[in-house]
Structure formats: structure tokens, C-alpha cells
mmCIF file of C-alpha atoms and ligand atoms in Angstrom:
data_model
loop_
_atom_site.group_PDB
_atom_site.id
_atom_site.type_symbol
_atom_site.label_atom_id
_atom_site.label_comp_id
_atom_site.label_asym_id
_atom_site.label_seq_id
_atom_site.Cartn_x
_atom_site.Cartn_y
_atom_site.Cartn_z
ATOM 1 C CA UNK A 64 3.251 11.346 -20.591
ATOM 2 C CA UNK A 65 4.321 11.093 -16.923
ATOM 3 C CA UNK A 66 4.799 14.080 -15.141
ATOM 4 C CA UNK A 67 6.301 13.129 -11.753
ATOM 5 C CA UNK A 68 6.441 16.411 -9.330
ATOM 6 C CA UNK A 69 7.014 16.782 -5.805
ATOM 7 C CA UNK A 70 5.271 19.471 -4.431
ATOM 8 C CA UNK A 71 6.324 21.494 -1.513
ATOM 9 C CA UNK A 72 3.729 24.055 -0.631
ATOM 10 C CA UNK A 73 5.496 25.707 2.464
ATOM 11 C CA UNK A 74 4.131 28.443 4.304
ATOM 12 C CA UNK A 75 1.520 31.399 4.558
ATOM 13 C CA UNK A 76 0.062 31.845 1.063
ATOM 14 C CA UNK A 77 2.152 29.048 -0.503
ATOM 15 C CA UNK A 78 -0.602 26.454 -0.200
ATOM 16 C CA UNK A 79 -3.060 28.583 -1.731
ATOM 17 C CA UNK A 80 -1.474 29.565 -4.739
ATOM 18 C CA UNK A 81 -0.116 26.145 -5.402
ATOM 19 C CA UNK A 82 -3.305 24.401 -5.152
ATOM 20 C CA UNK A 83 -4.623 26.902 -7.794
ATOM 21 C CA UNK A 84 -1.402 26.367 -10.098
ATOM 22 C CA UNK A 85 -1.606 22.471 -9.787
ATOM 23 C CA UNK A 86 -5.461 22.555 -10.631
ATOM 24 C CA UNK A 87 -4.452 24.307 -13.907
ATOM 25 C CA UNK A 88 -1.919 21.632 -14.608
ATOM 26 C CA UNK A 89 -4.579 19.095 -13.986
ATOM 27 C CA UNK A 90 -6.619 20.251 -16.604
ATOM 28 C CA UNK A 91 -3.589 20.617 -19.329
ATOM 29 C CA UNK A 92 -2.929 17.020 -18.157
ATOM 30 C CA UNK A 93 -6.555 15.869 -18.437
ATOM 31 C CA UNK A 94 -6.903 17.109 -21.807
ATOM 32 C CA UNK A 95 -3.602 16.008 -23.237
ATOM 33 C CA UNK A 96 -3.559 12.492 -21.651
ATOM 34 C CA UNK A 97 -1.064 13.157 -19.413
ATOM 35 C CA UNK A 98 -0.702 11.843 -15.806
ATOM 36 C CA UNK A 99 0.540 14.144 -12.977
ATOM 37 C CA UNK A 100 2.065 12.005 -10.360
ATOM 38 C CA UNK A 101 2.244 14.332 -7.302
ATOM 39 C CA UNK A 102 3.969 13.747 -4.004
ATOM 40 C CA UNK A 103 3.490 16.506 -1.449
ATOM 41 C CA UNK A 104 6.270 16.997 1.272
ATOM 42 C CA UNK A 105 6.867 19.624 3.947
ATOM 43 C CA UNK A 106 9.750 22.804 3.924
ATOM 44 C CA UNK A 107 9.866 25.938 5.862
ATOM 45 C CA UNK A 108 7.956 26.912 8.754
ATOM 46 C CA UNK A 109 5.501 23.947 8.549
ATOM 47 C CA UNK A 110 8.386 21.468 8.203
ATOM 48 C CA UNK A 111 10.048 23.082 11.700
ATOM 49 C CA UNK A 112 6.698 22.836 13.526
ATOM 50 C CA UNK A 113 5.971 19.032 12.533
ATOM 51 C CA UNK A 114 9.504 17.766 11.844
ATOM 52 C CA UNK A 115 11.888 20.056 14.119
ATOM 53 C CA UNK A 116 13.787 21.427 10.826
ATOM 54 C CA UNK A 117 13.222 23.633 7.746
ATOM 55 C CA UNK A 118 14.463 20.578 5.008
ATOM 56 C CA UNK A 119 13.227 17.183 6.291
ATOM 57 C CA UNK A 120 15.403 14.391 4.701
ATOM 58 C CA UNK A 121 12.617 12.953 3.183
ATOM 59 C CA UNK A 122 11.634 16.156 1.422
ATOM 60 C CA UNK A 123 15.123 16.128 -0.172
ATOM 61 C CA UNK A 124 15.053 12.669 -1.293
ATOM 62 C CA UNK A 125 11.678 13.013 -2.822
ATOM 63 C CA UNK A 126 12.826 16.185 -4.655
ATOM 64 C CA UNK A 127 16.046 14.224 -6.262
ATOM 65 C CA UNK A 128 13.551 11.280 -7.193
ATOM 66 C CA UNK A 129 11.351 13.765 -8.625
ATOM 67 C CA UNK A 130 11.268 15.458 -12.641
ATOM 68 C CA UNK A 131 10.495 18.685 -10.992
ATOM 69 C CA UNK A 132 9.952 20.278 -7.899
ATOM 70 C CA UNK A 133 6.985 22.893 -7.299
ATOM 71 C CA UNK A 134 7.401 24.949 -4.302
ATOM 72 C CA UNK A 135 4.986 27.981 -3.075
ATOM 73 C CA UNK A 136 6.833 29.967 -0.594
ATOM 74 C CA UNK A 137 8.470 29.775 2.945
ATOM 75 C CA UNK A 138 8.532 32.030 5.632
ATOM 76 C CA UNK A 139 6.380 33.292 8.684
ATOM 77 C CA UNK A 140 7.024 36.260 10.976
ATOM 78 C CA UNK A 141 6.602 33.841 13.844
ATOM 79 C CA UNK A 142 10.091 32.386 13.323
ATOM 80 C CA UNK A 143 11.869 35.745 13.163
ATOM 81 C CA UNK A 144 13.421 35.388 16.540
ATOM 82 C CA UNK A 145 15.414 32.025 15.424
ATOM 83 C CA UNK A 146 18.835 31.998 14.381
ATOM 84 C CA UNK A 147 19.355 32.032 10.425
ATOM 85 C CA UNK A 148 20.445 28.703 10.678
ATOM 86 C CA UNK A 149 17.154 27.294 11.902
ATOM 87 C CA UNK A 150 14.870 29.608 10.125
ATOM 88 C CA UNK A 151 12.550 28.468 7.272
ATOM 89 C CA UNK A 152 14.180 30.193 4.643
ATOM 90 C CA UNK A 153 17.337 28.015 5.259
ATOM 91 C CA UNK A 154 15.137 25.128 4.159
ATOM 92 C CA UNK A 155 14.741 26.624 0.777
ATOM 93 C CA UNK A 156 18.384 27.435 0.455
ATOM 94 C CA UNK A 157 19.234 24.023 1.403
ATOM 95 C CA UNK A 158 17.122 22.658 -1.239
ATOM 96 C CA UNK A 159 18.445 24.918 -3.961
ATOM 97 C CA UNK A 160 21.867 23.760 -2.883
ATOM 98 C CA UNK A 161 20.578 19.898 -3.056
ATOM 99 C CA UNK A 162 19.175 20.596 -6.522
ATOM 100 C CA UNK A 163 21.954 22.233 -7.886
ATOM 101 C CA UNK A 164 20.220 24.634 -10.436
ATOM 102 C CA UNK A 165 22.693 27.282 -11.488
ATOM 103 C CA UNK A 166 20.257 29.391 -13.638
ATOM 104 C CA UNK A 167 17.660 31.086 -12.259
ATOM 105 C CA UNK A 168 15.213 32.261 -14.937
ATOM 106 C CA UNK A 169 12.786 35.055 -14.370
ATOM 107 C CA UNK A 170 10.469 36.291 -17.104
ATOM 108 C CA UNK A 171 9.493 39.824 -16.574
ATOM 109 C CA UNK A 172 6.349 40.474 -19.047
ATOM 110 C CA UNK A 173 4.303 43.578 -19.115
ATOM 111 C CA UNK A 174 0.643 42.506 -19.779
ATOM 112 C CA UNK A 175 -0.912 45.249 -21.658
ATOM 113 C CA UNK A 176 -3.874 45.281 -19.231
ATOM 114 C CA UNK A 177 -1.598 45.634 -16.178
ATOM 115 C CA UNK A 178 0.570 48.631 -17.302
ATOM 116 C CA UNK A 179 -1.687 50.870 -15.417
ATOM 117 C CA UNK A 180 -0.319 49.285 -12.109
ATOM 118 C CA UNK A 181 3.144 49.917 -12.530
ATOM 119 C CA UNK A 182 4.751 53.144 -11.486
ATOM 120 C CA UNK A 183 6.197 53.536 -14.651
ATOM 121 C CA UNK A 184 4.495 55.108 -17.970
ATOM 122 C CA UNK A 185 2.515 52.728 -19.992
ATOM 123 C CA UNK A 186 4.143 54.045 -23.295
ATOM 124 C CA UNK A 187 7.575 52.872 -21.660
ATOM 125 C CA UNK A 188 6.795 49.407 -20.598
ATOM 126 C CA UNK A 189 4.005 48.510 -22.941
ATOM 127 C CA UNK A 190 5.232 45.303 -24.812
ATOM 128 C CA UNK A 191 8.304 44.583 -22.622
ATOM 129 C CA UNK A 192 9.222 40.887 -22.281
ATOM 130 C CA UNK A 193 12.334 40.123 -20.851
ATOM 131 C CA UNK A 194 13.968 36.833 -19.739
ATOM 132 C CA UNK A 195 16.511 37.394 -16.893
ATOM 133 C CA UNK A 196 18.837 34.420 -16.143
ATOM 134 C CA UNK A 197 20.640 35.119 -12.842
ATOM 135 C CA UNK A 198 23.777 32.823 -12.131
ATOM 136 C CA UNK A 199 22.696 31.519 -8.664
ATOM 137 C CA UNK A 200 25.385 29.191 -7.173
ATOM 138 C CA UNK A 201 28.427 31.550 -7.416
ATOM 139 C CA UNK A 202 29.704 35.157 -7.048
ATOM 140 C CA UNK A 203 29.584 37.157 -4.190
ATOM 141 C CA UNK A 204 27.003 35.490 -2.239
ATOM 142 C CA UNK A 205 29.198 32.093 -1.981
ATOM 143 C CA UNK A 206 32.697 33.336 -2.504
ATOM 144 C CA UNK A 207 35.176 32.778 -0.103
ATOM 145 C CA UNK A 208 37.109 33.898 2.059
ATOM 146 C CA UNK A 209 34.530 35.804 3.816
ATOM 147 C CA UNK A 210 33.947 37.231 6.898
ATOM 148 C CA UNK A 211 33.593 39.806 10.038
ATOM 149 C CA UNK A 212 36.927 40.248 11.753
ATOM 150 C CA UNK A 213 35.079 42.506 14.598
ATOM 151 C CA UNK A 214 38.452 43.317 16.354
ATOM 152 C CA UNK A 215 39.812 44.783 13.741
ATOM 153 C CA UNK A 216 36.295 46.573 12.398
ATOM 154 C CA UNK A 217 36.705 44.985 8.919
ATOM 155 C CA UNK A 218 34.502 42.809 6.977
ATOM 156 C CA UNK A 219 34.968 41.011 3.718
ATOM 157 C CA UNK A 220 33.254 39.136 0.808
ATOM 158 C CA UNK A 221 34.781 37.496 -2.240
ATOM 159 C CA UNK A 222 33.402 37.790 -5.736
ATOM 160 C CA UNK A 223 34.720 34.572 -7.793
ATOM 161 C CA UNK A 224 33.977 33.187 -10.638
ATOM 162 C CA UNK A 225 35.161 30.439 -12.592
ATOM 163 C CA UNK A 226 35.164 30.130 -16.369
ATOM 164 C CA UNK A 227 33.125 27.294 -16.219
ATOM 165 C CA UNK A 228 30.582 28.523 -13.914
ATOM 166 C CA UNK A 229 30.343 31.455 -16.536
ATOM 167 C CA UNK A 230 30.196 29.589 -19.558
ATOM 168 C CA UNK A 231 27.284 27.037 -18.452
ATOM 169 C CA UNK A 232 25.247 29.942 -17.659
ATOM 170 C CA UNK A 233 25.943 31.876 -20.788
ATOM 171 C CA UNK A 234 25.140 28.723 -22.685
ATOM 172 C CA UNK A 235 21.782 28.513 -21.448
ATOM 173 C CA UNK A 236 21.495 32.143 -22.193
ATOM 174 C CA UNK A 237 22.104 31.788 -25.867
ATOM 175 C CA UNK A 238 20.001 28.368 -26.177
ATOM 176 C CA UNK A 239 16.759 30.133 -24.816
ATOM 177 C CA UNK A 240 17.545 33.311 -26.906
ATOM 178 C CA UNK A 241 17.425 31.199 -29.900
ATOM 179 C CA UNK A 242 13.975 30.663 -29.228
ATOM 180 C CA UNK A 243 13.138 34.237 -28.665
ATOM 181 C CA UNK A 244 14.297 37.190 -30.569
ATOM 182 C CA UNK A 245 17.879 36.193 -30.630
ATOM 183 C CA UNK A 246 19.606 38.924 -28.503
ATOM 184 C CA UNK A 247 21.284 38.489 -25.336
ATOM 185 C CA UNK A 248 22.487 41.509 -23.030
ATOM 186 C CA UNK A 249 25.234 40.375 -20.817
ATOM 187 C CA UNK A 250 25.577 42.618 -17.622
ATOM 188 C CA UNK A 251 28.949 43.015 -15.741
ATOM 189 C CA UNK A 252 31.146 45.731 -14.292
ATOM 190 C CA UNK A 253 34.368 45.002 -16.491
ATOM 191 C CA UNK A 254 35.509 48.527 -16.162
ATOM 192 C CA UNK A 255 36.323 48.038 -12.684
ATOM 193 C CA UNK A 256 35.684 44.508 -11.303
ATOM 194 C CA UNK A 257 38.685 41.411 -12.829
ATOM 195 C CA UNK A 258 35.780 39.052 -12.225
ATOM 196 C CA UNK A 259 33.600 40.914 -14.668
ATOM 197 C CA UNK A 260 36.414 40.690 -17.056
ATOM 198 C CA UNK A 261 36.652 36.978 -17.004
ATOM 199 C CA UNK A 262 33.011 36.999 -17.157
ATOM 200 C CA UNK A 263 32.752 39.222 -20.419
ATOM 201 C CA UNK A 264 35.722 37.368 -21.989
ATOM 202 C CA UNK A 265 33.919 33.960 -21.366
ATOM 203 C CA UNK A 266 30.627 35.077 -22.843
ATOM 204 C CA UNK A 267 32.042 36.213 -25.652
ATOM 205 C CA UNK A 268 33.904 32.979 -26.069
ATOM 206 C CA UNK A 269 30.575 31.256 -25.854
ATOM 207 C CA UNK A 270 28.946 33.856 -28.067
ATOM 208 C CA UNK A 271 30.866 32.199 -31.008
ATOM 209 C CA UNK A 272 28.840 28.944 -30.751
ATOM 210 C CA UNK A 273 25.754 31.113 -31.492
ATOM 211 C CA UNK A 274 26.130 33.016 -34.393
ATOM 212 C CA UNK A 275 22.307 33.846 -35.132
ATOM 213 C CA UNK A 276 22.360 35.585 -31.570
ATOM 214 C CA UNK A 277 23.272 38.935 -31.014
ATOM 215 C CA UNK A 278 25.469 39.764 -28.016
ATOM 216 C CA UNK A 279 25.600 43.119 -26.445
ATOM 217 C CA UNK A 280 27.410 44.125 -23.287
ATOM 218 C CA UNK A 281 26.064 46.431 -20.428
ATOM 219 C CA UNK A 282 27.722 47.706 -17.352
ATOM 220 C CA UNK A 283 25.331 47.143 -14.574
ATOM 221 C CA UNK A 284 25.115 50.354 -13.127
ATOM 222 C CA UNK A 285 23.928 51.783 -16.735
ATOM 223 C CA UNK A 286 21.846 48.553 -17.106
ATOM 224 C CA UNK A 287 19.665 49.497 -13.871
ATOM 225 C CA UNK A 288 18.839 52.848 -15.933
ATOM 226 C CA UNK A 289 18.274 51.432 -19.070
ATOM 227 C CA UNK A 290 15.720 49.051 -18.022
ATOM 228 C CA UNK A 291 13.514 51.875 -16.804
ATOM 229 C CA UNK A 292 14.062 53.850 -19.520
ATOM 230 C CA UNK A 293 13.845 51.318 -22.378
ATOM 231 C CA UNK A 294 12.883 47.909 -21.402
ATOM 232 C CA UNK A 295 11.402 46.840 -24.513
ATOM 233 C CA UNK A 296 15.002 46.701 -26.274
ATOM 234 C CA UNK A 297 15.932 43.975 -24.058
ATOM 235 C CA UNK A 298 15.203 39.985 -24.794
ATOM 236 C CA UNK A 299 17.468 37.888 -22.705
ATOM 237 C CA UNK A 300 19.541 39.211 -20.143
ATOM 238 C CA UNK A 301 22.367 37.439 -18.485
ATOM 239 C CA UNK A 302 24.205 38.355 -15.290
ATOM 240 C CA UNK A 303 25.906 37.165 -12.068
ATOM 241 C CA UNK A 304 24.366 36.413 -8.756
ATOM 242 C CA UNK A 305 23.943 39.700 -6.945
ATOM 243 C CA UNK A 306 23.781 41.962 -10.090
ATOM 244 C CA UNK A 307 21.000 39.624 -11.024
ATOM 245 C CA UNK A 308 19.055 39.800 -7.717
ATOM 246 C CA UNK A 309 19.225 43.545 -7.906
ATOM 247 C CA UNK A 310 18.016 44.050 -11.447
ATOM 248 C CA UNK A 311 15.117 41.487 -11.308
ATOM 249 C CA UNK A 312 13.632 43.192 -8.345
ATOM 250 C CA UNK A 313 14.238 46.411 -9.988
ATOM 251 C CA UNK A 314 12.475 45.133 -13.399
ATOM 252 C CA UNK A 315 9.269 43.378 -11.095
ATOM 253 C CA UNK A 316 7.837 47.162 -11.236
ATOM 254 C CA UNK A 317 7.308 46.531 -14.764
ATOM 255 C CA UNK A 318 4.803 43.857 -14.259
ATOM 256 C CA UNK A 319 2.671 46.038 -11.868
ATOM 257 C CA UNK A 320 2.653 43.364 -9.005
ATOM 258 C CA UNK A 321 4.636 40.821 -7.087
ATOM 259 C CA UNK A 322 2.015 38.658 -7.849
ATOM 260 C CA UNK A 323 2.682 38.174 -11.485
ATOM 261 C CA UNK A 324 6.360 37.002 -11.505
ATOM 262 C CA UNK A 325 6.984 33.425 -12.220
ATOM 263 C CA UNK A 326 10.428 31.744 -11.720
ATOM 264 C CA UNK A 327 12.381 28.585 -12.544
ATOM 265 C CA UNK A 328 15.852 27.449 -11.532
ATOM 266 C CA UNK A 329 17.620 24.915 -13.968
ATOM 267 C CA UNK A 330 20.650 23.427 -14.990
ATOM 268 C CA UNK A 331 20.893 21.486 -11.617
ATOM 269 C CA UNK A 332 19.618 17.465 -11.041
ATOM 270 C CA UNK A 333 16.016 18.287 -11.065
ATOM 271 C CA UNK A 334 14.649 21.972 -11.795
ATOM 272 C CA UNK A 335 12.921 24.138 -9.136
ATOM 273 C CA UNK A 336 9.663 26.216 -9.982
ATOM 274 C CA UNK A 337 8.450 28.711 -7.598
ATOM 275 C CA UNK A 338 6.753 32.167 -7.625
ATOM 276 C CA UNK A 339 9.090 35.144 -7.258
ATOM 277 C CA UNK A 340 7.270 36.497 -4.337
ATOM 278 C CA UNK A 341 7.255 35.259 -0.598
ATOM 279 C CA UNK A 342 4.681 33.742 1.872
ATOM 280 C CA UNK A 343 2.904 37.049 2.351
ATOM 281 C CA UNK A 344 1.667 35.956 5.748
ATOM 282 C CA UNK A 345 -0.735 38.495 5.988
ATOM 283 C CA UNK A 346 -2.732 37.546 3.453
ATOM 284 C CA UNK A 347 -2.664 33.578 4.247
ATOM 285 C CA UNK A 348 -6.011 31.855 4.377
ATOM 286 C CA UNK A 349 -8.018 34.882 3.386
ATOM 287 C CA UNK A 350 -8.409 33.566 -0.228
ATOM 288 C CA UNK A 351 -7.554 37.116 -1.689
ATOM 289 C CA UNK A 352 -4.013 36.531 -2.749
ATOM 290 C CA UNK A 353 -2.870 36.678 -6.635
ATOM 291 C CA UNK A 354 -2.296 33.047 -7.928
ATOM 292 C CA UNK A 355 -1.248 33.830 -11.173
ATOM 293 C CA UNK A 356 2.615 34.030 -10.479
ATOM 294 C CA UNK A 357 2.299 30.629 -9.394
ATOM 295 C CA UNK A 358 -0.126 29.708 -12.329
ATOM 296 C CA UNK A 359 2.581 31.069 -14.758
ATOM 297 C CA UNK A 360 5.325 29.271 -12.706
ATOM 298 C CA UNK A 361 3.306 25.917 -13.715
ATOM 299 C CA UNK A 362 3.657 27.089 -17.228
ATOM 300 C CA UNK A 363 7.371 27.009 -16.900
ATOM 301 C CA UNK A 364 7.104 23.890 -15.224
ATOM 302 C CA UNK A 365 5.575 22.357 -18.463
ATOM 303 C CA UNK A 366 8.157 24.198 -20.651
ATOM 304 C CA UNK A 367 11.347 23.965 -19.290
ATOM 305 C CA UNK A 368 11.113 20.192 -17.626
ATOM 306 C CA UNK A 369 8.745 18.514 -20.181
ATOM 307 C CA UNK A 370 8.929 20.373 -23.200
ATOM 308 C CA UNK A 371 5.235 20.879 -23.239
ATOM 309 C CA UNK A 372 5.438 24.158 -25.139
ATOM 310 C CA UNK A 373 1.934 24.540 -26.564
ATOM 311 C CA UNK A 374 0.539 23.866 -23.468
ATOM 312 C CA UNK A 375 2.607 26.296 -21.829
ATOM 313 C CA UNK A 376 1.509 28.931 -24.253
ATOM 314 C CA UNK A 377 -1.592 28.208 -23.398
ATOM 315 C CA UNK A 378 -1.458 28.962 -19.906
ATOM 316 C CA UNK A 379 0.171 32.189 -20.759
ATOM 317 C CA UNK A 380 -2.509 33.028 -23.144
ATOM 318 C CA UNK A 381 -5.148 32.284 -20.692
ATOM 319 C CA UNK A 382 -3.897 34.553 -18.128
ATOM 320 C CA UNK A 383 -3.725 37.159 -20.841
ATOM 321 C CA UNK A 384 -7.430 36.372 -21.824
ATOM 322 C CA UNK A 385 -8.817 36.446 -18.419
ATOM 323 C CA UNK A 386 -6.908 40.104 -17.754
ATOM 324 C CA UNK A 387 -8.534 41.212 -21.269
ATOM 325 C CA UNK A 388 -12.158 40.148 -19.629
ATOM 326 C CA UNK A 389 -11.557 42.339 -16.789
ATOM 327 C CA UNK A 390 -10.746 39.866 -14.136
ATOM 328 C CA UNK A 391 -8.479 40.877 -11.414
ATOM 329 C CA UNK A 392 -7.412 40.093 -7.792
ATOM 330 C CA UNK A 393 -7.269 42.570 -5.389
ATOM 331 C CA UNK A 394 -3.733 43.435 -5.650
ATOM 332 C CA UNK A 395 -4.309 44.209 -9.456
ATOM 333 C CA UNK A 396 -7.344 46.320 -8.936
ATOM 334 C CA UNK A 397 -6.286 48.843 -6.563
ATOM 335 C CA UNK A 398 -4.907 51.277 -9.046
ATOM 336 C CA UNK A 399 -7.682 51.686 -11.441
ATOM 337 C CA UNK A 400 -10.698 49.385 -10.304
ATOM 338 C CA UNK A 401 -13.222 50.958 -12.806
ATOM 339 C CA UNK A 402 -14.744 48.319 -14.827
ATOM 340 C CA UNK A 403 -12.973 45.726 -13.433
ATOM 341 C CA UNK A 404 -14.323 42.556 -11.666
ATOM 342 C CA UNK A 405 -12.324 41.393 -8.403
ATOM 343 C CA UNK A 406 -11.999 37.756 -7.839
ATOM 344 C CA UNK A 407 -10.659 35.803 -4.847
ATOM 345 C CA UNK A 408 -7.756 33.575 -5.331
ATOM 346 C CA UNK A 409 -9.793 30.070 -6.261
ATOM 347 C CA UNK A 410 -12.189 32.076 -8.342
ATOM 348 C CA UNK A 411 -9.167 33.684 -10.482
ATOM 349 C CA UNK A 412 -7.932 29.895 -10.536
ATOM 350 C CA UNK A 413 -11.212 28.766 -11.759
ATOM 351 C CA UNK A 414 -11.019 31.473 -14.570
ATOM 352 C CA UNK A 415 -7.775 30.220 -15.954
ATOM 353 C CA UNK A 416 -8.684 26.786 -15.766
ATOM 354 C CA UNK A 417 -11.933 27.413 -17.908
ATOM 355 C CA UNK A 418 -9.927 29.602 -20.479
ATOM 356 C CA UNK A 419 -7.152 27.071 -20.699
ATOM 357 C CA UNK A 420 -9.496 24.109 -21.084
ATOM 358 C CA UNK A 421 -11.295 25.626 -23.848
ATOM 359 C CA UNK A 422 -8.141 26.778 -25.826
ATOM 360 C CA UNK A 423 -6.527 23.284 -25.617
ATOM 361 C CA UNK A 424 -9.992 21.382 -26.464
ATOM 362 C CA UNK A 425 -10.258 23.825 -29.628
ATOM 363 C CA UNK A 426 -6.436 23.441 -30.326
HETATM 364 N N1 NAD B 568 10.957 32.188 -2.224
HETATM 365 C C1 NAD B 568 10.521 32.356 -0.815
HETATM 366 O O1 NAD B 568 10.324 31.631 -0.295
HETATM 367 C C2 NAD B 568 10.501 33.674 -0.330
HETATM 368 C C3 NAD B 568 10.807 35.004 -0.977
HETATM 369 C C4 NAD B 568 10.733 35.922 -0.662
HETATM 370 C C5 NAD B 568 10.307 36.153 0.879
HETATM 371 N N2 NAD B 568 10.177 34.865 1.640
HETATM 372 C C6 NAD B 568 9.501 35.113 2.752
HETATM 373 O O2 NAD B 568 8.244 35.269 3.043
HETATM 374 C C7 NAD B 568 7.916 36.078 4.158
HETATM 375 C C8 NAD B 568 7.323 37.433 3.750
HETATM 376 O O3 NAD B 568 8.095 38.260 3.172
HETATM 377 P P1 NAD B 568 8.044 39.891 2.455
HETATM 378 O O4 NAD B 568 6.524 40.306 3.231
HETATM 379 O O5 NAD B 568 9.132 40.387 2.406
HETATM 380 O O6 NAD B 568 7.603 39.113 0.902
HETATM 381 P P2 NAD B 568 6.543 38.727 0.495
HETATM 382 O O7 NAD B 568 6.644 38.402 -1.235
HETATM 383 O O8 NAD B 568 5.894 37.534 1.129
HETATM 384 O O9 NAD B 568 5.141 39.865 0.320
HETATM 385 C C9 NAD B 568 5.540 41.248 0.383
HETATM 386 C C10 NAD B 568 4.160 41.898 -0.269
HETATM 387 O O10 NAD B 568 4.154 41.800 -1.500
HETATM 388 C C11 NAD B 568 2.815 41.717 -1.862
HETATM 389 N N3 NAD B 568 2.537 40.224 -2.690
HETATM 390 C C12 NAD B 568 3.331 39.200 -2.671
HETATM 391 N N4 NAD B 568 2.914 38.027 -3.271
HETATM 392 C C13 NAD B 568 1.782 38.468 -3.750
HETATM 393 C C14 NAD B 568 0.823 37.798 -4.376
HETATM 394 N N5 NAD B 568 0.817 36.723 -4.776
HETATM 395 N N6 NAD B 568 -0.398 38.572 -4.724
HETATM 396 C C15 NAD B 568 -0.557 39.632 -4.220
HETATM 397 N N7 NAD B 568 0.277 40.438 -3.706
HETATM 398 C C16 NAD B 568 1.360 39.832 -3.149
HETATM 399 C C17 NAD B 568 2.043 41.749 -0.705
HETATM 400 O O11 NAD B 568 1.454 43.001 -0.605
HETATM 401 C C18 NAD B 568 2.832 41.252 0.244
HETATM 402 O O12 NAD B 568 2.681 41.877 1.639
HETATM 403 C C19 NAD B 568 9.222 36.344 4.962
HETATM 404 O O13 NAD B 568 9.247 35.059 5.903
HETATM 405 C C20 NAD B 568 10.182 36.184 3.868
HETATM 406 O O14 NAD B 568 11.393 35.586 4.430
HETATM 407 C C21 NAD B 568 10.115 33.959 0.849
#
């Protein structure tokens, strides 16, 4: 199979982590007889410096012409003084809009070896495996009217959803739950907000198409507590844009480090894959940053854009194995370094490659 991927490594640590993830994908492709057809284009600060814009037109064209877009991260403090419309992050927002993905998938998974890194007690988080699906194109962040009337000292945003916007993201949640533990939790605020009442009614309608999946509803305030007290009880969690933004950041503490969180945005013209972390400019060029979030993002790319499930599973299993063997990047070794071997970014990438290769060759 040919895998035509546009790579936009971006700024800061983006190029370092993307390099390691691509090397893992290269091993998977070689063993499986696939061809990685990679095109590299600029986005973010590096594009501002070289092209005068955070999202050059040829990056958008190449993205739309690819089967998947693999992004590192954008942003650097040196652009902080620019107006929001000219900053690196604007490039990413525009790319997301051009690709049109409306379902942001964020798996939150507690690797047993890393539970010690979380501020939550290991016996609470051990075994947690949640797939968050955040609606990404609607709700409060995009709703109109919006504005700040300075004369009146009044500002407002609009939380708005249509039935179609809710049903398409709910359908993805149920479809993915069918491949997992068949349980969907829909999060809303239906006791107060009409938009949440529409959300809930629509999710209940869509659930009828999936009789094998159990549906439960939670209010967002209660959910924020349940996630910290009993995260193991949740399988697929689907929610609107802002609630998802908040709950996924809250739940990142379960994984022990931002360097462990992959993400994918699907449902549009071309899927977009990126680690959940940013460009961490302080760490750029030091070869110490954790590449595992990006490597796990590569696994999502194989799963959701190419249906290479076994290969994706092998990458996740290899990451688990490397952790079991006591290998860590700096961020994962801070809490309890005893008995651990701290690896650089490139060494960690090489370890995962080695294990993935041996797993796939044996299979
Ligand atoms: N999707 C994106 O491209 C994206 C997302 C968030 C932030 N940003 C941008 O990144 C820049 C830095 O933002 P920030 O410092 O708030 O967030 P950040 O995620 O870049 O880093 C915050 C801290 O988390 C830790 N961290 C992050 N990734 C890690 C990894 N892979 N391994 C180990 N530790 C890791 C580091 O301690 C880092 O200082 C800003 O310009 C911001 O706008 C971009």
C-alpha cells in the first residue's frame, strides 16, 4: 500500500519528535511492504520566517492532496508580540479549518509503569483507557454573534449546535465504541443549557442505530469529578468543543506527562495527526524531549487513515514494552528515577523502532 503523507514538522521540538515518529513508520512500512510517500511543507513560525505567512498556500494544497497530514507543533515565544492573526498558531487553526475535521480523538491511557508519574494515586488510574472525542468545529468557540462592546462594558459568545453537527460526531463515537468496550458517555449541561438539551436528544437518537453500545449521560461539572475519582469506568467520552477542551486537559494528568498524549482529528477531507503537546521551545534542539506522544500519534495515523490496525497495535505494544524495560525520557524519570535508564529523544526513538521491528517480523 502507498501511504501518501504530508509532514508539517513546524517549530520548536516539532521536527525532533516528528523525525522519530516517521522513522518508526518507515520500519512498519518496510516490514509490511508498504511505501511511505512523504512530502514536507512549512507551517507556523518557520513559515512566517521563510514565507511571510504561518500557512503558505502550497502547504494547504499539499495537505489536501495527501491521504493524511502529520504535524509536529507550532509556536515560539519570539512571535508573542505579533497580533493573533499573524502568529504561528493561526497557521494551525487555518489548516484545521481547511481540512475540515470535526472529531478530535484523544486517547488517554495509563501505562502501568507511568502511574507513579501522575499526581493521582496509582490504584485509581491503573488500567484507565479512555477515548475522548471532542467536537472541534462548533460550539462556543465558533458561534456567532460574538463580540466585546467596550462602550457598553459587555462581551458575549454564542454556544450553538445544529442537529447535524451533533449527530455526525456522535456517530463516530458509537462506531469507535463498537471496536472497544461498547460504552459511550455523552457529556453535556442539559440541566441548564438548551444547546445541551439538543445535544442530548440527538445523541439518544443516534444511539438507536447502535443497540450493542451502552449510552450514559453525565453533566460536565460532575464528569470533571468522576474522571479524577474513577477514570477506569469510562470508555468513549463524547462532548462539545469547550467541554472537551477542558476535560481532555484535566485528564492528561492520568498519563503522567504531556509527552505521552497523541491526537487525531478526523471526519474532514483529510485527517490531521498531531501530538497533544506544543512546541516546548525551551527544549528545542536538546535531544531530550519525549517523542512517544508523536510516535503514538503515528500509530493513530496507521489506524484511522489506513486501517493498518495490527501495525498500530504493534507500535502501542512496543511503547509499552520499552517502558516495561525501564527506559524513560527525562520527563518520565523525574518522579522516581531509581532503576530507570534515561534516554535521549533519538535513543528512545531507536528503542521503539527496534522493538516494533522484532514484533512485526515475528508476527
Ligand atoms: N498544537 C500545537 O501546535 C500547540 C499546542 C499547544 C501549545 N502550542 C504552542 O507551543 C508553545 C509552547 O507552549 P506551552 O509551553 O504552553 O506548551 P508545551 O506543550 O509546548 O509545553 C509545556 C511544557 O510541557 C512539557 N512538555 C511538552 N511536551 C513535552 C514532551 N514531548 N516531552 C516532555 N515534556 C513535554 C514541557 O515541560 C513544556 O515546557 C507556544 O507557542 C504555544 O502556542 C502549540
